[in-house]
Amino acid sequence: MTDLFGIMRSPRAVLFGNGQRLALGRVAAALGRRALICTDERFAATPEMAALLASLESAGVRVQVFDRSLPDLPVEGVYECVAAHRAFQPDTIVGLGGGSCLDMAKLVSLLLTHGGDAADYYGEYKVPGPTIPVIALPTTSGTGSEVTPVAVLADSARDLKVGVSSPHLIPHTAICDPELTLSCPKGLTAIAGADALTHAIEALTAVRRSPDADIAQTRVFVGKNAFSDQQALIAIRALASYLPRAVEDGSDLHARGQVMAAALAAGLAFGVAGTAAAHAIQYPIGALTHTAHGAGVATLMPYVMDFNASACAADYADISRAMGDTDPDAARLAANAPRHVYELFARIGIPATLEGLGVRADQLDWIAGQSMLAARLVTNNPRPLDQDGIAAIVAAAHA
Ligand code: NAD
C-alpha cells in the first residue's frame, strides 16, 4: 500500500544547460528532414538564430522560418503561418522565443496535423490525436510552455484570451539553454519569473491536482499529486533564492540557469495540476489594461493567497519553508506565506496593487463577472470561489 499518488507528463526529452541550443540540428534530424521555425523578428535578427540555422543545415535539415510571431499570440498570426508553410510539410516545428513563440509552434503543429479552426480546440482534451512533433527552445524563463500541454492565444472574436490544453500539445523535446535568456531586460526577467512563481503556488494549492481524464477515465483523483507538489516546491525554492539575483544582475548566468530550471519545474507542476484564481482573474485584467500576463498574475497572487489561507495551511507552511522561513511554528509559517510572496514581488518591481496595473475602481465588478467565465480555473481554487469571493479579492487588491 502507498499513500502516494501522482501523474506526471513531460516531453520525451529535456536537454538543459548552457550551449545546449546547438543540439537543435541533431534533435531535428532525428525527427525528419524538414523543420519549420516559429519565432519573432527580434530573435530572427540575432547571431544565435544564425548559429541555430547552421546547426540545422549541417545536420541535413531543410528549414523554413516564420518570424512574425507577436506577443500574446493573435490567432491571425497562427493562420498566416499555417497558410504560408502548409506546402512545406514540415516533419517538426521548432518554437524559438518567449511563451508566445512556443505556443505558436504548438498551435501551428495542431492545425497542420488536424486542420480546422483554432476555436475547434479551445478548452481541454479536444485534440483528437498526436500532432507534428514540436521542439521548444524558450528564450524567457517563465511560462513553462516548453513542457506544458497548454497554448494560449488572443482571438479577436472574443474579449478574453483563450487556451487549448491537451497532452498532445506537450512538446516532443524541450531544449533549455540559459544563455538564450541573457538578453532579457530586467522587466521581462521579473515578469516571466513571477509568472513561474504563481504557476508553482497555484499548482501546489490546486484542488484538482491531476485532471487525469485522458489517462484514467474511471478515476479523477482529488488530493495531493506527489509529483507536481515536488516540482512546485523545487520551483518556489529556486525562485525565492535566484529570481531577485537574475533581475538585479542579468549577466549572472548561474542565477539565470536556476530561474530557467524553476520555470520548467513550475510548468511540469501546473501542466497536470492546473492553475486557479489568480489566472482566472488576470484574463479580464489583461484584456482591459493590456499589461503582461505575468505582471497581472503576480500582482494578484498575494491577495488570492490571503483569500485562500483558511484552506491551505499545510501548503502555505511548505511555501514559507521553501522561501527560507525557519520559524519552527507551523501556524506562523502558514500565516507568513502571502507576505513572503508579496515581498519577493515588491523586490523585483511587480506592481503592488491593481491600480498599479491601470485598473480603475469602476471596473472591478466587470472583472469579477468576467473571471467567472474561466470556470475550469475557478473550480480549481482551493477555497470555493464565487463571484462575491472574486469581488472581495479584487477589492482588496485594488485598495
Ligand atoms: P512573450 O513570448 O509574449 O514575449 C514578450 C516579449 O519579450 C517579446 O517582445 C519578445 O520578443 C521578447 N523576448 C523574448 N525573449 C527575449 C529575450 N531573450 N531577450 C529579449 N527579449 C525577449 O513573453 P513570455 O512571458 O515568455 O510569454 C507570454 C505568453 O505566454 C502569453 O501569451 C501567455 O498567455 C503565454 N503563456 C503560456 C503558457 C503555456 O503553458 N503555454 C503559460 C503561461 C503563459
Short mmCIF file of C-alpha atoms and ligand atoms in Angstrom, two decimals:
data_model
loop_
_atom_site.label_atom_id
_atom_site.label_comp_id
_atom_site.label_asym_id
_atom_site.label_seq_id
_atom_site.Cartn_x
_atom_site.Cartn_y
_atom_site.Cartn_z
CA MET A 1 0.00 0.00 0.00
CA THR A 2 1.14 3.50 -0.68
CA ASP A 3 -0.34 6.83 0.22
CA LEU A 4 1.44 8.46 -2.69
CA PHE A 5 -0.49 9.31 -5.80
CA GLY A 6 0.55 11.24 -8.82
CA ILE A 7 0.58 11.81 -12.53
CA MET A 8 3.47 13.30 -14.44
CA ARG A 9 3.50 14.39 -18.04
CA SER A 10 6.52 15.75 -19.81
CA PRO A 11 8.32 15.94 -23.14
CA ARG A 12 10.16 12.82 -24.30
CA ALA A 13 13.42 14.63 -23.59
CA VAL A 14 14.57 17.81 -21.91
CA LEU A 15 18.07 18.98 -22.81
CA PHE A 16 19.11 21.58 -20.25
CA GLY A 17 22.28 23.61 -19.93
CA ASN A 18 24.46 26.35 -21.34
CA GLY A 19 25.15 25.74 -25.03
CA GLN A 20 22.51 23.02 -25.41
CA ARG A 21 20.79 25.07 -28.13
CA LEU A 22 23.33 23.76 -30.62
CA ALA A 23 21.84 20.28 -30.21
CA LEU A 24 18.89 21.54 -32.26
CA GLY A 25 20.24 20.23 -35.57
CA ARG A 26 20.76 16.73 -34.18
CA VAL A 27 17.39 16.65 -32.41
CA ALA A 28 15.54 17.88 -35.51
CA ALA A 29 17.37 15.46 -37.82
CA ALA A 30 16.14 12.56 -35.66
CA LEU A 31 12.57 13.67 -36.44
CA GLY A 32 12.86 14.19 -40.18
CA ARG A 33 14.30 16.31 -42.95
CA ARG A 34 12.13 19.45 -42.86
CA ALA A 35 11.83 21.84 -39.91
CA LEU A 36 9.59 24.90 -39.66
CA ILE A 37 10.84 27.50 -37.15
CA CYS A 38 8.25 29.75 -35.44
CA THR A 39 9.94 32.80 -33.96
CA ASP A 40 9.71 36.58 -33.87
CA GLU A 41 11.57 39.43 -35.59
CA ARG A 42 13.72 40.08 -32.53
CA PHE A 43 15.18 36.59 -32.34
CA ALA A 44 15.41 36.17 -36.12
CA ALA A 45 17.92 39.05 -36.21
CA THR A 46 20.27 37.63 -33.55
CA PRO A 47 23.58 35.78 -34.04
CA GLU A 48 22.04 32.89 -32.07
CA MET A 49 19.50 32.43 -34.86
CA ALA A 50 22.27 32.24 -37.45
CA ALA A 51 24.07 29.61 -35.34
CA LEU A 52 20.88 27.55 -34.99
CA LEU A 53 20.25 27.68 -38.72
CA ALA A 54 23.82 26.50 -39.28
CA SER A 55 23.30 23.63 -36.82
CA LEU A 56 20.19 22.52 -38.74
CA GLU A 57 21.89 22.86 -42.10
CA SER A 58 24.91 20.84 -41.02
CA ALA A 59 22.54 18.09 -39.80
CA GLY A 60 20.98 17.98 -43.28
CA VAL A 61 17.65 19.53 -42.23
CA ARG A 62 15.85 21.88 -44.63
CA VAL A 63 14.35 24.89 -42.87
CA GLN A 64 11.61 27.44 -43.37
CA VAL A 65 11.27 30.33 -40.93
CA PHE A 66 8.15 32.19 -39.84
CA ASP A 67 9.41 35.24 -37.92
CA ARG A 68 6.24 37.27 -37.39
CA SER A 69 5.02 35.79 -34.10
CA LEU A 70 3.69 38.55 -31.83
CA PRO A 71 3.36 38.83 -28.04
CA ASP A 72 0.05 37.46 -26.73
CA LEU A 73 -0.28 35.50 -29.97
CA PRO A 74 -3.13 36.92 -32.06
CA VAL A 75 -4.85 33.98 -33.80
CA GLU A 76 -4.45 35.68 -37.20
CA GLY A 77 -0.68 35.14 -36.95
CA VAL A 78 -1.21 31.42 -36.41
CA TYR A 79 -3.39 31.20 -39.53
CA GLU A 80 -0.85 33.21 -41.53
CA CYS A 81 1.93 30.80 -40.56
CA VAL A 82 -0.18 27.73 -41.33
CA ALA A 83 -1.15 29.06 -44.77
CA ALA A 84 2.39 30.12 -45.65
CA HIS A 85 4.06 26.83 -44.70
CA ARG A 86 1.48 24.08 -45.27
CA ALA A 87 3.03 23.06 -48.61
CA PHE A 88 6.44 22.62 -46.94
CA GLN A 89 5.01 19.65 -44.97
CA PRO A 90 7.38 20.02 -42.02
CA ASP A 91 8.41 16.93 -40.06
CA THR A 92 8.97 19.05 -36.96
CA ILE A 93 8.00 22.54 -35.75
CA VAL A 94 10.56 24.48 -33.72
CA GLY A 95 9.24 27.11 -31.28
CA LEU A 96 12.01 29.59 -30.58
CA GLY A 97 11.37 32.59 -28.32
CA GLY A 98 9.14 33.54 -25.40
CA GLY A 99 5.94 31.72 -24.48
CA SER A 100 4.14 33.32 -27.42
CA CYS A 101 6.50 31.71 -29.97
CA LEU A 102 6.34 28.33 -28.25
CA ASP A 103 2.54 28.47 -28.17
CA MET A 104 2.58 29.47 -31.85
CA ALA A 105 4.59 26.33 -32.65
CA LYS A 106 2.11 24.15 -30.75
CA LEU A 107 -0.92 25.65 -32.50
CA VAL A 108 0.67 25.54 -35.96
CA SER A 109 1.51 21.90 -35.35
CA LEU A 110 -2.08 21.25 -34.26
CA LEU A 111 -3.68 22.95 -37.27
CA LEU A 112 -1.25 21.46 -39.81
CA THR A 113 -1.99 18.00 -38.42
CA HIS A 114 -5.73 18.08 -37.75
CA GLY A 115 -7.00 21.06 -39.77
CA GLY A 116 -9.99 23.21 -38.82
CA ASP A 117 -10.06 26.46 -36.84
CA ALA A 118 -8.25 27.14 -33.59
CA ALA A 119 -11.67 27.59 -31.94
CA ASP A 120 -12.47 23.91 -32.62
CA TYR A 121 -9.92 23.04 -29.95
CA TYR A 122 -10.49 25.73 -27.26
CA GLY A 123 -10.74 24.13 -23.84
CA GLU A 124 -9.40 20.80 -22.61
CA TYR A 125 -8.95 17.44 -24.32
CA LYS A 126 -10.34 18.47 -27.72
CA VAL A 127 -7.26 17.49 -29.74
CA PRO A 128 -8.07 14.13 -31.37
CA GLY A 129 -4.56 12.67 -31.60
CA PRO A 130 -0.82 13.23 -31.92
CA THR A 131 0.45 16.32 -33.72
CA ILE A 132 3.64 17.08 -35.65
CA PRO A 133 6.42 16.93 -33.00
CA VAL A 134 7.40 20.29 -31.54
CA ILE A 135 10.89 21.20 -30.35
CA ALA A 136 10.64 24.06 -27.86
CA LEU A 137 13.55 26.44 -27.15
CA PRO A 138 12.46 29.09 -24.63
CA THR A 139 14.24 32.46 -24.51
CA THR A 140 12.37 33.62 -21.39
CA SER A 141 12.15 31.82 -18.04
CA GLY A 142 8.53 31.90 -17.05
CA THR A 143 5.68 30.32 -18.92
CA GLY A 144 6.90 26.72 -18.78
CA SER A 145 5.31 26.26 -22.20
CA GLU A 146 8.33 24.15 -23.20
CA VAL A 147 6.86 21.32 -21.08
CA THR A 148 3.14 22.11 -20.74
CA PRO A 149 0.09 20.80 -22.63
CA VAL A 150 -1.18 24.38 -22.98
CA ALA A 151 -1.19 27.03 -25.70
CA VAL A 152 -2.67 30.48 -25.01
CA LEU A 153 -3.77 32.83 -27.76
CA ALA A 154 -5.75 36.01 -28.40
CA ASP A 155 -8.85 35.53 -30.54
CA SER A 156 -10.11 38.90 -31.76
CA ALA A 157 -13.66 37.49 -31.87
CA ARG A 158 -13.55 37.13 -28.08
CA ASP A 159 -12.76 39.65 -25.35
CA LEU A 160 -10.56 37.33 -23.32
CA LYS A 161 -7.53 35.24 -24.18
CA VAL A 162 -8.30 31.59 -24.80
CA GLY A 163 -6.42 28.35 -24.26
CA VAL A 164 -6.05 24.96 -25.84
CA SER A 165 -4.99 22.22 -23.44
CA SER A 166 -4.22 18.68 -24.45
CA PRO A 167 -1.43 16.21 -23.67
CA HIS A 168 -0.92 16.03 -27.45
CA LEU A 169 0.42 19.61 -27.29
CA ILE A 170 3.30 18.77 -24.95
CA PRO A 171 6.47 19.44 -26.94
CA HIS A 172 8.36 16.36 -28.09
CA THR A 173 11.67 17.84 -26.88
CA ALA A 174 12.49 20.90 -24.80
CA ILE A 175 15.92 22.45 -25.27
CA CYS A 176 16.54 24.86 -22.42
CA ASP A 177 19.67 26.94 -22.74
CA PRO A 178 20.03 29.62 -20.05
CA GLU A 179 22.35 31.61 -22.33
CA LEU A 180 19.33 32.39 -24.52
CA THR A 181 17.84 34.36 -21.61
CA LEU A 182 20.88 36.61 -21.04
CA SER A 183 19.36 39.26 -23.31
CA CYS A 184 16.11 39.51 -21.31
CA PRO A 185 15.83 43.00 -19.83
CA LYS A 186 15.12 43.43 -16.11
CA GLY A 187 11.37 43.92 -16.50
CA LEU A 188 10.88 40.84 -18.69
CA THR A 189 13.06 38.73 -16.37
CA ALA A 190 10.97 39.84 -13.39
CA ILE A 191 7.57 39.38 -15.02
CA ALA A 192 8.37 35.99 -16.54
CA GLY A 193 9.91 34.71 -13.29
CA ALA A 194 6.92 35.99 -11.32
CA ASP A 195 4.65 34.10 -13.71
CA ALA A 196 6.58 30.92 -12.87
CA LEU A 197 6.18 31.50 -9.13
CA THR A 198 2.41 31.89 -9.50
CA HIS A 199 2.31 28.66 -11.54
CA ALA A 200 4.08 26.83 -8.73
CA ILE A 201 1.90 28.29 -5.95
CA GLU A 202 -1.38 27.71 -7.77
CA ALA A 203 -0.36 24.16 -8.76
CA LEU A 204 0.69 23.30 -5.19
CA THR A 205 -2.60 24.52 -3.72
CA ALA A 206 -4.96 23.48 -6.54
CA VAL A 207 -7.96 21.31 -5.79
CA ARG A 208 -7.67 19.19 -8.89
CA ARG A 209 -4.04 18.32 -8.70
CA SER A 210 -4.33 15.89 -11.56
CA PRO A 211 -7.00 16.27 -14.17
CA ASP A 212 -6.47 12.76 -15.42
CA ALA A 213 -9.50 12.41 -17.66
CA ASP A 214 -7.45 11.17 -20.59
CA ILE A 215 -5.33 8.68 -18.67
CA ALA A 216 -7.60 7.07 -16.10
CA GLN A 217 -11.11 7.90 -17.10
CA THR A 218 -12.62 5.96 -14.28
CA ARG A 219 -10.92 7.89 -11.56
CA VAL A 220 -10.31 11.60 -11.16
CA PHE A 221 -8.40 11.98 -8.01
CA VAL A 222 -8.79 14.97 -5.81
CA GLY A 223 -5.98 15.42 -3.36
CA LYS A 224 -2.23 15.59 -3.35
CA ASN A 225 -0.35 14.79 -6.54
CA ALA A 226 3.02 13.85 -5.09
CA PHE A 227 4.93 14.61 -8.27
CA SER A 228 3.50 18.00 -9.13
CA ASP A 229 3.82 19.07 -5.49
CA GLN A 230 7.52 18.19 -5.56
CA GLN A 231 8.07 20.11 -8.78
CA ALA A 232 6.18 23.12 -7.42
CA LEU A 233 8.28 23.26 -4.25
CA ILE A 234 11.51 22.87 -6.22
CA ALA A 235 10.41 25.86 -8.30
CA ILE A 236 9.43 28.00 -5.30
CA ARG A 237 12.74 27.30 -3.54
CA ALA A 238 14.83 28.21 -6.58
CA LEU A 239 12.82 31.32 -7.47
CA ALA A 240 13.00 32.67 -3.90
CA SER A 241 16.80 32.44 -4.00
CA TYR A 242 17.61 33.26 -7.58
CA LEU A 243 14.90 35.38 -9.19
CA PRO A 244 15.96 38.60 -7.41
CA ARG A 245 19.59 37.85 -8.36
CA ALA A 246 18.70 37.30 -12.01
CA VAL A 247 16.70 40.54 -12.05
CA GLU A 248 19.38 42.56 -10.28
CA ASP A 249 22.27 41.25 -12.40
CA GLY A 250 21.12 39.91 -15.75
CA SER A 251 24.63 38.67 -16.55
CA ASP A 252 24.55 36.22 -13.60
CA LEU A 253 24.38 33.04 -15.66
CA HIS A 254 24.16 30.79 -12.60
CA ALA A 255 21.04 32.64 -11.42
CA ARG A 256 19.64 32.62 -14.97
CA GLY A 257 20.05 28.83 -15.09
CA GLN A 258 18.36 28.34 -11.72
CA VAL A 259 15.41 30.51 -12.77
CA MET A 260 15.08 28.67 -16.08
CA ALA A 261 15.08 25.31 -14.27
CA ALA A 262 12.47 26.67 -11.85
CA ALA A 263 10.20 27.84 -14.66
CA LEU A 264 10.45 24.38 -16.19
CA ALA A 265 9.64 22.69 -12.85
CA ALA A 266 6.67 25.01 -12.34
CA GLY A 267 5.49 24.12 -15.86
CA LEU A 268 5.66 20.41 -15.04
CA ALA A 269 3.62 21.11 -11.89
CA PHE A 270 0.83 23.20 -13.37
CA GLY A 271 0.81 21.12 -16.56
CA VAL A 272 -1.01 18.44 -14.56
CA ALA A 273 -2.36 20.33 -11.54
CA GLY A 274 -3.60 23.43 -13.34
CA THR A 275 -3.82 26.98 -12.09
CA ALA A 276 -6.63 28.79 -10.27
CA ALA A 277 -8.00 32.17 -9.14
CA ALA A 278 -5.01 34.40 -9.95
CA HIS A 279 -5.06 33.16 -13.55
CA ALA A 280 -8.86 33.37 -13.85
CA ILE A 281 -8.83 37.00 -12.66
CA GLN A 282 -5.84 38.01 -14.82
CA TYR A 283 -7.63 37.26 -18.10
CA PRO A 284 -10.10 40.18 -17.88
CA ILE A 285 -7.43 42.42 -16.35
CA GLY A 286 -5.12 41.68 -19.28
CA ALA A 287 -7.93 42.42 -21.73
CA LEU A 288 -8.66 45.77 -20.04
CA THR A 289 -5.16 47.01 -19.35
CA HIS A 290 -3.00 45.21 -21.94
CA THR A 291 -0.49 44.53 -19.20
CA ALA A 292 1.67 41.40 -19.33
CA HIS A 293 0.13 38.16 -18.13
CA GLY A 294 2.97 37.62 -15.64
CA ALA A 295 2.58 41.07 -14.09
CA GLY A 296 -1.16 40.55 -13.61
CA VAL A 297 -1.00 37.12 -12.02
CA ALA A 298 1.86 38.21 -9.75
CA THR A 299 0.08 41.35 -8.54
CA LEU A 300 -2.98 39.26 -7.71
CA MET A 301 -1.17 36.30 -6.11
CA PRO A 302 -0.68 37.60 -2.52
CA TYR A 303 -4.33 38.74 -2.35
CA VAL A 304 -5.54 35.39 -3.69
CA MET A 305 -3.31 33.70 -1.09
CA ASP A 306 -4.88 35.80 1.69
CA PHE A 307 -8.33 34.74 0.49
CA ASN A 308 -7.36 31.06 0.31
CA ALA A 309 -5.39 30.93 3.57
CA SER A 310 -8.00 29.05 5.58
CA ALA A 311 -7.93 26.19 3.04
CA CYS A 312 -4.16 25.94 2.58
CA ALA A 313 -2.40 25.89 5.96
CA ALA A 314 -0.09 22.93 5.29
CA ASP A 315 0.83 24.05 1.76
CA TYR A 316 1.45 27.62 2.92
CA ALA A 317 3.80 26.37 5.64
CA ASP A 318 5.69 24.45 2.93
CA ILE A 319 5.82 27.60 0.78
CA SER A 320 7.26 29.64 3.64
CA ARG A 321 9.88 26.98 4.34
CA ALA A 322 10.79 26.83 0.65
CA MET A 323 11.23 30.60 0.73
CA GLY A 324 13.71 30.37 3.59
CA ASP A 325 11.49 31.00 6.63
CA THR A 326 12.89 28.94 9.53
CA ASP A 327 10.14 29.66 12.07
CA PRO A 328 9.52 26.38 13.97
CA ASP A 329 5.81 27.14 14.37
CA ALA A 330 3.72 25.71 11.53
CA ALA A 331 0.81 28.10 12.07
CA ARG A 332 3.07 31.14 11.88
CA LEU A 333 4.80 29.71 8.80
CA ALA A 334 1.40 29.34 7.11
CA ALA A 335 0.33 32.83 8.10
CA ASN A 336 3.56 34.34 6.74
CA ALA A 337 3.40 32.83 3.24
CA PRO A 338 1.38 35.58 1.49
CA ARG A 339 3.75 38.21 2.93
CA HIS A 340 6.84 36.35 1.71
CA VAL A 341 5.39 36.25 -1.80
CA TYR A 342 4.35 39.91 -1.65
CA GLU A 343 7.83 40.96 -0.51
CA LEU A 344 9.60 38.95 -3.19
CA PHE A 345 7.42 40.53 -5.86
CA ALA A 346 7.94 44.02 -4.40
CA ARG A 347 11.70 43.48 -4.55
CA ILE A 348 11.60 42.73 -8.29
CA GLY A 349 9.27 45.61 -9.16
CA ILE A 350 5.87 43.91 -9.58
CA PRO A 351 3.03 46.43 -9.04
CA ALA A 352 1.63 46.10 -5.51
CA THR A 353 -1.99 46.79 -6.43
CA LEU A 354 -4.38 46.53 -9.36
CA GLU A 355 -4.33 50.32 -9.51
CA GLY A 356 -0.64 49.98 -10.36
CA LEU A 357 -1.68 47.88 -13.37
CA GLY A 358 -4.05 50.64 -14.51
CA VAL A 359 -7.33 49.11 -13.26
CA ARG A 360 -10.00 51.65 -12.22
CA ALA A 361 -12.33 51.11 -9.26
CA ASP A 362 -15.38 51.23 -11.54
CA GLN A 363 -14.04 48.22 -13.49
CA LEU A 364 -13.85 45.83 -10.54
CA ASP A 365 -17.40 44.43 -10.85
CA TRP A 366 -16.90 43.71 -14.54
CA ILE A 367 -13.60 41.95 -13.76
CA ALA A 368 -15.28 39.78 -11.12
CA GLY A 369 -18.05 38.79 -13.54
CA GLN A 370 -15.69 38.00 -16.41
CA SER A 371 -13.35 35.98 -14.17
CA MET A 372 -16.18 33.51 -13.55
CA LEU A 373 -16.06 32.59 -17.26
CA ALA A 374 -12.80 30.74 -16.59
CA ALA A 375 -14.80 28.02 -14.83
CA ARG A 376 -12.02 25.44 -15.08
CA LEU A 377 -9.69 27.71 -13.10
CA VAL A 378 -12.32 28.95 -10.66
CA THR A 379 -13.27 25.40 -9.69
CA ASN A 380 -9.59 24.54 -9.25
CA ASN A 381 -9.23 27.15 -6.50
CA PRO A 382 -8.53 25.60 -3.08
CA ARG A 383 -11.21 27.69 -1.32
CA PRO A 384 -14.62 27.54 -3.00
CA LEU A 385 -14.94 30.64 -5.12
CA ASP A 386 -17.98 32.51 -6.42
CA GLN A 387 -18.38 35.95 -7.91
CA ASP A 388 -18.62 37.55 -4.45
CA GLY A 389 -15.36 35.89 -3.47
CA ILE A 390 -13.64 37.23 -6.57
CA ALA A 391 -15.11 40.68 -5.90
CA ALA A 392 -13.59 40.54 -2.41
CA ILE A 393 -10.17 39.58 -3.83
CA VAL A 394 -10.10 42.33 -6.44
CA ALA A 395 -11.38 44.92 -3.93
CA ALA A 396 -8.52 44.02 -1.56
CA ALA A 397 -6.03 44.04 -4.44
CA HIS A 398 -7.18 47.46 -5.63
CA ALA A 399 -7.20 49.25 -2.28
P1 NAD B 1 6.36 36.73 -24.89
O1 NAD B 1 6.64 35.48 -25.63
O2 NAD B 1 5.00 37.29 -25.01
O3 NAD B 1 7.43 37.82 -25.32
C1 NAD B 1 7.37 39.12 -24.78
C2 NAD B 1 8.46 39.97 -25.41
O4 NAD B 1 9.73 39.53 -24.94
C3 NAD B 1 8.51 39.86 -26.94
O5 NAD B 1 8.64 41.16 -27.46
C4 NAD B 1 9.76 39.04 -27.20
O6 NAD B 1 10.41 39.36 -28.43
C5 NAD B 1 10.64 39.45 -26.03
N1 NAD B 1 11.67 38.46 -25.70
C6 NAD B 1 11.53 37.11 -25.60
N2 NAD B 1 12.71 36.56 -25.26
C7 NAD B 1 13.61 37.56 -25.15
C8 NAD B 1 15.00 37.62 -24.84
N3 NAD B 1 15.71 36.51 -24.55
N4 NAD B 1 15.62 38.83 -24.84
C9 NAD B 1 14.91 39.97 -25.12
N5 NAD B 1 13.60 39.98 -25.42
C10 NAD B 1 12.95 38.78 -25.43
O7 NAD B 1 6.70 36.57 -23.33
P2 NAD B 1 6.52 35.35 -22.33
O8 NAD B 1 6.32 35.95 -21.00
O9 NAD B 1 7.61 34.37 -22.48
O10 NAD B 1 5.18 34.63 -22.82
C11 NAD B 1 3.91 35.16 -22.51
C12 NAD B 1 2.89 34.40 -23.31
O11 NAD B 1 2.85 33.02 -22.91
C13 NAD B 1 1.48 34.95 -23.09
O12 NAD B 1 0.76 34.88 -24.31
C14 NAD B 1 0.90 33.99 -22.06
O13 NAD B 1 -0.51 33.95 -22.08
C15 NAD B 1 1.51 32.68 -22.53
N6 NAD B 1 1.60 31.63 -21.51
C16 NAD B 1 1.61 30.35 -21.97
C17 NAD B 1 1.69 29.30 -21.07
C18 NAD B 1 1.70 27.88 -21.57
O14 NAD B 1 1.74 26.93 -20.78
N7 NAD B 1 1.65 27.67 -22.86
C19 NAD B 1 1.79 29.55 -19.69
C20 NAD B 1 1.80 30.87 -19.27
C21 NAD B 1 1.71 31.92 -20.17
#
